[in-house]
Amino acid sequence: MDNQSQKVKVLIKDWGTKEVAPGTLVLELLHQASGKLAKETLAVKVGNKIIDLNTPINNDMELKVLTFDDAEGAQVYRHTASHVMAQAVKDLYANVRLGIGPSIRDGFYYDFDLTQAINPEDLPKIEEQMKKIIKDDLPLERIELGRGEAIKLFSDMGEKYKVELIEDLDEGSTISCYRQGDFIDLCAGPHLPSTGRLKAIKLLNLAGAYWRGDERRPMLQRIYGTVFPKAKLLEEYLQQLEEAKRRDHRKLGRELDLFSFHEEGPGFPFFHPNGIIIRRELENFWREEHRRAGYQEIETPIILNRKLWEQSGHWDHYQENMYFTKIDQQDYAVKPMNCPGAMLVFKAGMYSYRDLPLRLAEMGLVHRHEKSGTLHGLMRVRSFTQDDAHIFMLPEQIEDEVARVFDLVDKFYHIFGFEYNIELSTRPEESMGSDEMWEKATTALQNVLIKKNIPYTINEGDGAFYGPKIDFHLQDSLGRTWQCGTIQLDFQMPEKFDLNYVARDG
RNA sequence: GCUCACGUAGCUCAGUAGGCAGAGCGUAUCCUUGGUAAGGAUAAGGCAACCGGUUCGAAUCCGGUCGUGAGCUCCA
């Protein structure tokens, strides 16, 4: 009877119930349940929390096992690999300070601050050291500390970035660390029970990365890698990468003689006869779809007077990205956006509320000075023809129109088989207009997404200087994402350009 | 812009104790062959991205400029 009351009952989802003595570790429980289960499980999920396998069980609970096939399981697996890599780097180099080392889609990375530069030839060496650590099968131990203790621990180690991270956490919060061998790292966890669980590792490439992604802060050295529980899976993944390289549009563009780039114009694509054939077909399709969706086509000039750009706000807020020229002693700018031109088109006419919404579409050639390091084939250029449209509408038409634009964008991407995800970009630091306008515009966009039941993430502070936007991020063949289409809501341009229509009440 | 790597014929690349610049594919001409990126022969094509330095001598070492590639919070 006493025996009974000492046991705790654990329901393992999709497996059954197991009773064990209190204090039993999750891993032991799994062993008792099934060897296979113990071997494949990387962590378990209790409610919404994922916990380590070497957490003691003290109460009755329900848990779900996570294996490599679960996204969350793979994350745990790869996060542990990042710790092992950090340990290896610390073993091999002096004066290493750690940044962050999360798991990412298909792998992991870790950022290091060290005086010596890591070269591509060093990666195999680091890999070897990782394999040693894996072979040692070091257990990962979770240690919980108070905030003050944690700050002391990491400042004693000279880990200034970790200290900064801890300082950003709440005053009273408990800080967790993970230790394997003599390596200790600040980490929320969870982790694999021991390093020996890692199998097929591969360090892929290295790159610079600003601390916290902020170009005003120091640049750290980032190593990317991946890991799989089976060599075969790693092989497949590497093959897939090779396969994707063959589909790289830059390679296809050259081989099919579609377009080229030249030193004489970095970021300015040259389209060849074959490329133009494709382009014209796309344009024909574009025209047909836009006509059907109620758009009228316009075309506005590429070079316009400085006054226009001052009026639109580009002069103050977008100048760094613009190109300039002089005509007859006067300043002109090459357009980076089509909006001001479209405003002038609207202004040239006289419209009644009955004419709204007025949908003006344009294939506008724009030029923008993008940072040299961001250029990439046709995906990131300094001049491109934008499939652009400006819709002039009544306040009560906003949500319907935005939804229509959304559907049109989706239609195009869907036809060409693009996967995308949606971000809602909010007010940036460098911007104009009142809080109230921004609030109103952001809410309107958000409402459309909610009504259409579209999953999205918020990209704080990444809106245009004149308004918030819904961004479509497309995936390329290599799984990288690029912001392409955007739907922007702008209450300011019409005001700045003094655009009017005749309302119902005259 | 910043970090690291790279920059050799149209394309893919080889060429390290610094000593006269190479291959495959492609191109041109010719031959062979009735078949869907066929075979053979010959040829053209590079001021080694550019500028400067070290050296008797540099593609090869050093510096600068330009360009290309990977990446620059998928959060401890």
XYZ file of C-alpha atoms (C1' of nucleotides) in Angstrom:
582
model
C 0.000 0.000 0.000
C 2.766 2.386 0.893
C 4.572 1.168 -2.116
C 1.636 2.212 -4.237
C 1.513 5.741 -2.910
C 5.206 6.187 -3.525
C 4.855 5.601 -7.211
C 4.089 8.332 -9.688
C 2.072 7.657 -12.787
C 3.325 8.826 -16.139
C 1.261 8.723 -19.283
C 3.472 8.494 -22.332
C 1.476 9.707 -25.283
C 0.991 7.122 -28.046
C 2.602 4.467 -25.879
C 0.895 3.908 -22.546
C 1.219 4.450 -18.833
C 4.210 3.692 -16.688
C 4.595 3.881 -12.935
C 7.936 4.718 -11.424
C 9.385 5.810 -8.115
C 9.476 9.579 -7.565
C 12.795 11.098 -8.510
C 13.268 8.763 -11.460
C 14.823 10.544 -14.425
C 12.794 10.772 -17.596
C 15.476 8.850 -19.448
C 15.295 5.988 -16.914
C 11.557 5.943 -17.230
C 11.850 5.595 -20.985
C 14.387 2.812 -20.573
C 11.991 0.953 -18.372
C 9.236 1.488 -20.896
C 11.106 0.496 -24.045
C 14.700 0.470 -25.154
C 13.784 1.803 -28.555
C 11.831 4.645 -27.013
C 14.777 5.577 -24.808
C 17.130 5.495 -27.733
C 15.084 7.598 -30.103
C 13.722 10.160 -27.709
C 15.680 13.391 -27.585
C 13.524 15.325 -25.129
C 9.958 15.227 -23.900
C 7.167 17.696 -23.963
C 5.035 18.219 -20.883
C 2.160 20.530 -21.645
C 3.805 23.287 -23.622
C 7.189 22.848 -22.034
C 10.019 20.816 -23.445
C 12.261 19.300 -20.814
C 15.523 17.397 -20.647
C 15.624 13.643 -20.356
C 17.616 13.904 -17.174
C 14.893 15.797 -15.373
C 13.607 13.906 -12.339
C 9.932 13.006 -12.284
C 8.257 13.964 -9.047
C 4.580 14.042 -9.867
C 2.089 12.290 -12.039
C 2.381 13.659 -15.537
C 1.559 13.290 -19.182
C 4.369 13.548 -21.613
C 4.950 13.389 -25.330
C 8.234 12.069 -26.606
C 10.132 14.131 -29.137
C 12.340 12.413 -31.690
C 14.382 13.810 -34.544
C 11.282 13.599 -36.695
C 9.616 16.251 -34.567
C 10.726 19.758 -35.410
C 11.148 20.447 -31.721
C 13.186 17.300 -31.250
C 15.500 18.199 -34.111
C 15.937 21.639 -32.572
C 17.092 20.159 -29.289
C 19.437 17.829 -31.142
C 21.006 20.630 -33.136
C 21.182 23.026 -30.278
C 23.281 20.532 -28.381
C 25.516 20.262 -31.434
C 26.067 24.006 -31.302
C 27.250 23.654 -27.703
C 29.609 20.894 -28.704
C 30.992 23.102 -31.456
C 31.479 25.928 -28.984
C 33.329 23.586 -26.671
C 35.520 22.401 -29.524
C 36.369 25.964 -30.541
C 37.234 26.822 -26.952
C 39.439 23.747 -26.791
C 41.330 24.760 -29.908
C 41.599 28.529 -29.630
C 42.644 30.960 -26.955
C 40.596 33.964 -25.861
C 37.284 32.770 -27.211
C 34.217 34.642 -26.154
C 30.847 33.210 -26.994
C 27.958 34.980 -28.670
C 24.822 32.972 -29.266
C 24.445 29.513 -30.745
C 20.917 28.535 -31.664
C 19.565 25.737 -33.764
C 18.219 26.911 -37.087
C 16.310 25.325 -39.930
C 18.434 22.418 -41.130
C 21.276 23.039 -38.714
C 22.837 25.326 -36.193
C 25.417 28.046 -35.790
C 27.485 29.644 -33.088
C 29.011 33.122 -32.978
C 32.501 33.570 -31.596
C 34.602 36.541 -30.727
C 38.245 35.572 -30.973
C 41.353 37.418 -31.983
C 42.444 34.840 -34.505
C 40.520 34.529 -37.763
C 38.974 31.158 -38.440
C 39.575 30.009 -42.014
C 37.682 27.447 -44.060
C 40.658 25.098 -43.702
C 40.135 25.145 -39.947
C 36.671 23.619 -40.114
C 37.824 19.975 -40.417
C 40.012 20.491 -37.375
C 37.071 21.791 -35.369
C 34.950 18.943 -36.660
C 37.544 16.467 -35.420
C 37.518 18.017 -31.982
C 33.718 17.841 -31.963
C 33.870 14.170 -32.790
C 36.171 13.658 -29.851
C 33.711 15.382 -27.537
C 30.897 13.290 -28.959
C 32.902 10.141 -28.446
C 33.531 11.070 -24.817
C 29.760 11.025 -24.418
C 29.784 13.814 -21.855
C 26.546 14.182 -19.928
C 24.830 17.582 -20.118
C 23.942 18.915 -16.734
C 21.432 21.659 -16.157
C 22.391 24.186 -13.514
C 20.037 26.858 -12.251
C 21.382 30.044 -10.776
C 20.135 33.334 -9.473
C 20.691 36.336 -11.704
C 23.503 37.747 -9.574
C 25.301 34.415 -9.372
C 25.026 33.955 -13.101
C 26.427 37.394 -13.836
C 29.339 36.676 -11.522
C 29.988 33.274 -13.070
C 30.106 34.587 -16.610
C 32.001 37.774 -15.878
C 34.612 35.693 -14.067
C 34.959 33.693 -17.256
C 35.256 36.891 -19.274
C 32.104 36.044 -21.225
C 30.989 39.615 -21.708
C 28.341 38.804 -24.290
C 26.722 36.278 -21.987
C 26.753 38.817 -19.181
C 24.996 41.258 -21.468
C 22.351 38.656 -22.253
C 21.769 37.905 -18.587
C 21.527 41.581 -17.766
C 18.706 41.850 -20.261
C 16.720 39.198 -18.400
C 14.283 40.111 -15.636
C 15.591 40.969 -12.223
C 14.260 38.036 -10.250
C 14.483 35.391 -12.950
C 16.241 32.082 -12.567
C 19.047 31.611 -15.042
C 19.880 28.200 -16.424
C 23.210 26.958 -17.667
C 24.283 23.710 -19.224
C 27.535 22.016 -18.488
C 29.270 19.236 -20.370
C 32.764 18.337 -19.202
C 34.538 21.563 -18.403
C 32.407 23.575 -20.791
C 29.604 25.647 -19.409
C 27.196 27.828 -21.345
C 24.308 30.078 -20.571
C 21.301 28.386 -22.086
C 17.576 28.056 -21.654
C 17.764 24.508 -22.951
C 16.598 21.896 -23.248
C 19.407 19.613 -24.345
C 20.227 16.022 -25.140
C 21.199 13.958 -22.098
C 24.755 13.500 -23.378
C 26.993 14.482 -26.275
C 27.234 10.895 -27.496
C 23.734 11.198 -28.936
C 25.082 13.278 -31.800
C 26.011 11.301 -34.879
C 26.618 12.768 -38.313
C 28.011 16.278 -37.961
C 29.254 18.589 -40.672
C 30.478 22.148 -40.483
C 29.326 23.952 -43.575
C 30.544 27.510 -43.817
C 31.573 30.535 -41.893
C 30.632 34.151 -42.030
C 30.780 37.369 -40.134
C 27.796 38.293 -38.035
C 27.240 41.426 -36.006
C 26.565 40.908 -32.343
C 22.789 40.987 -32.057
C 22.539 41.692 -35.776
C 23.451 45.312 -35.152
C 26.013 46.819 -37.482
C 27.101 49.270 -34.801
C 28.259 46.409 -32.609
C 31.303 44.173 -32.927
C 31.437 41.607 -35.661
C 31.731 38.024 -34.520
C 32.770 34.964 -36.480
C 29.913 32.624 -37.169
C 30.272 28.959 -38.002
C 27.347 27.159 -39.584
C 26.948 23.435 -39.331
C 24.420 20.701 -39.399
C 23.925 17.363 -37.750
C 21.755 14.324 -38.278
C 21.199 11.181 -36.248
C 22.189 9.057 -39.245
C 25.016 9.415 -41.738
C 22.570 8.637 -44.506
C 20.380 11.591 -43.622
C 23.387 13.881 -43.687
C 24.377 12.510 -47.096
C 20.884 13.157 -48.409
C 20.931 16.660 -47.063
C 24.283 17.464 -48.658
C 23.082 16.035 -51.941
C 19.991 18.163 -51.708
C 22.214 21.218 -51.305
C 24.108 20.234 -54.438
C 20.853 19.733 -56.264
C 19.657 23.155 -55.197
C 22.836 24.737 -56.486
C 21.985 23.454 -59.913
C 18.735 25.349 -59.698
C 20.399 28.580 -58.699
C 18.890 31.244 -60.943
C 22.286 32.888 -61.392
C 23.636 29.676 -62.897
C 20.556 29.123 -65.035
C 20.592 32.721 -66.181
C 24.107 32.279 -67.513
C 23.633 28.845 -68.987
C 20.363 29.679 -70.712
C 21.774 33.025 -71.774
C 18.982 34.959 -70.079
C 20.886 37.777 -68.391
C 24.300 38.901 -67.259
C 26.042 41.224 -64.842
C 29.127 43.303 -65.469
C 31.636 45.151 -63.391
C 30.597 48.285 -65.202
C 27.268 48.127 -63.442
C 27.208 46.103 -60.260
C 23.648 45.200 -59.387
C 22.324 46.415 -62.747
C 21.184 43.412 -64.761
C 21.555 43.120 -68.544
C 18.794 41.108 -70.175
C 19.713 39.028 -73.207
C 17.393 38.056 -76.064
C 16.358 34.814 -74.355
C 15.681 36.657 -71.138
C 13.542 39.196 -72.913
C 11.416 36.451 -74.425
C 10.581 35.205 -70.948
C 10.126 38.684 -69.657
C 7.672 39.695 -72.365
C 5.627 36.589 -71.759
C 5.457 37.430 -68.079
C 4.448 40.955 -68.890
C 1.685 39.759 -71.179
C 0.380 37.568 -68.417
C 0.693 40.439 -65.955
C -1.317 42.776 -68.190
C -4.062 40.268 -68.690
C -4.401 39.570 -64.971
C -4.346 43.220 -64.011
C -6.907 44.171 -66.594
C -9.125 41.442 -65.236
C -8.619 42.666 -61.690
C -9.725 46.170 -62.567
C -6.431 47.957 -62.976
C -5.468 50.559 -65.552
C -1.887 50.800 -66.637
C 0.223 53.931 -66.410
C 3.866 54.826 -66.919
C 5.769 57.582 -65.134
C 9.223 59.086 -65.759
C 12.432 57.733 -64.316
C 14.020 61.089 -63.523
C 12.061 63.717 -61.649
C 12.777 67.017 -59.980
C 14.116 67.255 -56.465
C 11.018 69.215 -55.421
C 8.874 66.175 -55.954
C 11.091 64.052 -53.737
C 11.112 66.678 -51.052
C 7.350 66.753 -51.158
C 7.041 62.975 -50.935
C 9.505 62.719 -48.045
C 12.009 60.623 -49.995
C 14.495 63.467 -49.923
C 14.548 63.398 -46.135
C 13.987 59.732 -45.490
C 15.337 57.779 -48.438
C 18.182 59.878 -49.776
C 20.886 57.340 -48.936
C 19.317 54.921 -51.391
C 18.841 57.360 -54.247
C 20.848 58.430 -57.287
C 21.016 62.037 -58.381
C 21.681 64.098 -61.427
C 21.449 67.667 -62.616
C 19.465 69.067 -65.492
C 19.852 72.735 -66.397
C 21.386 73.590 -63.046
C 18.544 71.932 -61.179
C 18.669 68.871 -58.937
C 16.895 65.770 -60.135
C 16.698 62.260 -58.736
C 16.323 58.886 -60.395
C 13.164 57.383 -58.955
C 13.634 54.721 -56.272
C 9.858 54.254 -56.078
C 6.917 54.896 -58.328
C 4.537 56.416 -55.822
C 5.218 60.132 -56.311
C 4.782 59.716 -60.065
C 1.488 57.958 -59.547
C 0.382 60.761 -57.231
C 0.919 63.247 -60.031
C -1.113 61.110 -62.401
C -3.995 61.132 -59.955
C -3.619 64.835 -59.408
C -3.872 65.495 -63.117
C -7.425 64.223 -63.093
C -10.685 65.121 -61.441
C -12.368 62.301 -59.600
C -15.674 61.684 -57.921
C -16.160 59.191 -55.096
C -17.878 57.142 -57.757
C -14.543 56.692 -59.518
C -12.995 55.078 -56.452
C -11.326 52.780 -55.937
C -9.077 53.889 -58.761
C -6.475 51.231 -59.434
C -3.384 52.369 -61.329
C -0.751 49.782 -62.149
C 2.727 50.411 -63.433
C 5.754 48.415 -64.480
C 8.073 51.021 -63.125
C 11.811 50.906 -63.556
C 13.292 51.980 -60.240
C 16.870 52.414 -59.107
C 18.015 52.047 -55.520
C 21.432 52.188 -54.009
C 21.514 48.912 -52.087
C 24.525 48.146 -49.938
C 27.129 46.386 -52.024
C 27.130 43.339 -49.771
C 23.441 42.667 -50.212
C 23.450 42.327 -54.008
C 22.511 38.869 -55.231
C 21.724 37.876 -58.803
C 18.303 39.101 -59.822
C 16.976 38.718 -56.287
C 18.722 41.783 -54.911
C 19.623 44.405 -57.483
C 20.124 48.134 -57.818
C 17.701 48.544 -60.670
C 14.570 46.602 -61.337
C 11.193 46.906 -62.907
C 8.647 46.905 -60.191
C 5.236 45.420 -60.647
C 3.637 48.282 -58.834
C 0.144 49.592 -58.307
C -1.425 52.469 -56.477
C -4.998 52.253 -55.381
C -6.813 55.428 -54.479
C -9.804 54.595 -52.328
C -12.301 55.617 -49.690
C -11.579 54.724 -46.061
C -14.413 52.191 -46.026
C -12.906 50.411 -49.025
C -9.538 49.767 -47.411
C -10.028 46.285 -46.067
C -11.753 44.975 -49.171
C -9.094 46.400 -51.435
C -6.184 45.140 -49.362
C -7.781 41.703 -49.368
C -8.115 41.866 -53.152
C -4.486 42.828 -53.555
C -3.521 39.997 -51.260
C -5.447 37.532 -53.405
C -3.848 38.853 -56.567
C -0.348 38.538 -55.139
C -1.129 35.054 -53.910
C -2.424 34.118 -57.346
C 0.840 35.087 -59.027
C 3.056 33.368 -56.489
C 0.887 30.299 -56.485
C 1.004 29.917 -60.253
C 4.788 29.996 -60.209
C 4.994 27.649 -57.281
C 6.561 30.037 -54.808
C 6.279 29.326 -51.121
C 6.025 32.422 -49.021
C 5.481 33.592 -45.508
C 3.938 36.820 -44.377
C 5.314 39.519 -42.173
C 3.610 42.626 -40.941
C 6.204 45.393 -40.811
C 5.538 48.203 -38.392
C 6.748 51.746 -37.922
C 10.517 52.222 -38.271
C 12.575 54.734 -36.318
C 13.155 56.815 -39.403
C 9.615 57.653 -40.427
C 7.036 60.381 -40.767
C 3.434 60.909 -39.760
C 1.472 60.780 -36.545
C 1.232 57.784 -34.240
C -2.483 57.801 -34.820
C -2.113 57.361 -38.579
C 0.369 54.555 -38.121
C -1.872 52.843 -35.651
C -4.840 53.126 -37.971
C -2.944 51.840 -40.990
C -1.315 48.971 -39.111
C -4.620 47.854 -37.658
C -6.253 47.893 -41.073
C -3.578 45.615 -42.525
C -3.700 43.366 -39.501
C -7.477 43.044 -39.768
C -7.199 41.742 -43.284
C -4.681 39.096 -42.229
C -6.834 38.055 -39.296
C -10.020 37.942 -41.357
C -8.348 35.857 -44.024
C -6.902 33.670 -41.308
C -3.369 34.049 -42.612
C -0.495 33.233 -40.286
C 2.021 36.055 -40.019
C 4.805 37.349 -37.851
C 5.362 40.937 -36.884
C 8.544 42.550 -38.089
C 8.930 45.377 -35.651
C 10.226 48.604 -37.150
C 10.681 47.328 -40.704
C 7.900 49.308 -42.334
C 8.436 51.909 -45.044
C 9.093 55.423 -43.801
C 5.591 56.449 -44.894
C 3.547 53.496 -43.752
C 3.247 49.901 -42.519
C 3.263 46.989 -44.926
C 2.413 43.366 -45.415
C 5.535 41.667 -46.765
C 5.709 38.497 -48.779
C 8.935 36.586 -48.189
C 9.668 34.082 -50.937
C 11.909 31.077 -50.665
C 14.571 30.461 -53.286
C 15.925 27.087 -54.360
C 18.428 27.158 -51.518
C 15.733 27.774 -48.941
C 16.780 31.347 -48.371
C 14.046 33.932 -48.126
C 13.758 37.218 -49.967
C 11.270 39.939 -49.387
C 9.416 40.422 -52.647
C 5.823 41.621 -52.795
C 4.540 44.105 -50.295
C 1.199 45.734 -49.650
C 1.578 49.130 -48.114
C -1.009 51.440 -46.677
C -0.206 55.095 -46.936
C -2.378 57.852 -45.502
C 0.308 60.433 -45.964
C 1.128 60.652 -49.635
C -2.369 61.852 -50.592
C -2.167 64.541 -47.963
C 1.314 65.644 -48.931
C 0.275 65.862 -52.546
C -3.051 67.423 -51.701
C -5.005 64.800 -53.569
C -8.779 65.164 -53.548
C -11.935 63.623 -54.824
C -15.463 64.913 -54.867
C -17.354 63.152 -52.088
C -21.031 62.231 -51.948
C -21.748 65.439 -50.091
C -19.905 67.477 -52.673
C 28.784 49.026 -45.425
C 31.182 45.033 -42.314
C 33.703 39.755 -41.713
C 35.922 35.720 -44.239
C 37.022 33.509 -48.911
C 37.720 34.033 -54.007
C 38.882 36.732 -59.064
C 43.601 32.293 -64.689
C 40.584 31.567 -72.236
C 32.830 32.320 -73.436
C 31.856 28.253 -69.285
C 34.027 24.707 -65.422
C 38.593 24.610 -63.488
C 44.279 22.789 -63.129
C 48.839 24.948 -62.333
C 52.730 26.219 -54.162
C 59.707 25.568 -52.511
C 58.278 32.862 -57.741
C 61.459 31.325 -63.837
C 58.831 31.652 -70.685
C 50.401 30.223 -69.284
C 47.287 24.585 -69.387
C 42.927 20.959 -69.733
C 37.790 19.716 -70.593
C 33.383 21.811 -72.565
C 31.992 25.554 -76.019
C 33.305 28.301 -80.800
C 35.404 28.256 -86.156
C 37.039 25.336 -90.468
C 37.519 20.552 -92.589
C 36.612 15.208 -92.553
C 33.510 11.127 -91.010
C 28.404 9.870 -89.958
C 21.381 9.902 -92.285
C 19.229 10.782 -86.056
C 17.792 13.967 -81.616
C 23.875 18.032 -76.391
C 27.692 11.708 -82.226
C 33.141 10.764 -83.661
C 37.979 12.618 -85.696
C 41.523 16.590 -87.249
C 43.100 21.534 -87.210
C 42.538 26.489 -85.390
C 41.174 30.881 -82.980
C 40.814 32.719 -78.015
C 44.170 35.065 -71.971
C 48.245 42.651 -71.234
C 46.570 36.149 -65.545
C 40.233 41.871 -62.668
C 42.894 46.637 -62.147
C 46.961 49.677 -59.894
C 51.371 49.793 -57.143
C 55.453 47.360 -54.306
C 59.304 43.366 -53.225
C 62.650 40.602 -56.776
C 67.432 39.613 -61.884
C 62.450 37.629 -62.649
C 55.371 37.264 -60.084
C 49.447 34.274 -62.184
C 52.272 32.530 -57.883
C 54.740 37.081 -52.155
C 52.940 42.171 -49.996
C 49.545 46.611 -50.168
C 45.431 49.195 -52.374
C 41.092 49.525 -55.754
C 37.085 47.096 -58.194
C 34.058 42.797 -58.598
C 32.001 37.923 -57.056
C 30.451 34.286 -53.203
C 28.743 32.959 -48.089
C 26.684 35.571 -44.101
C 25.318 39.887 -40.806
C 19.381 37.760 -33.981
C 15.287 31.268 -37.410
C 17.375 34.850 -30.334
C 20.395 33.017 -23.857
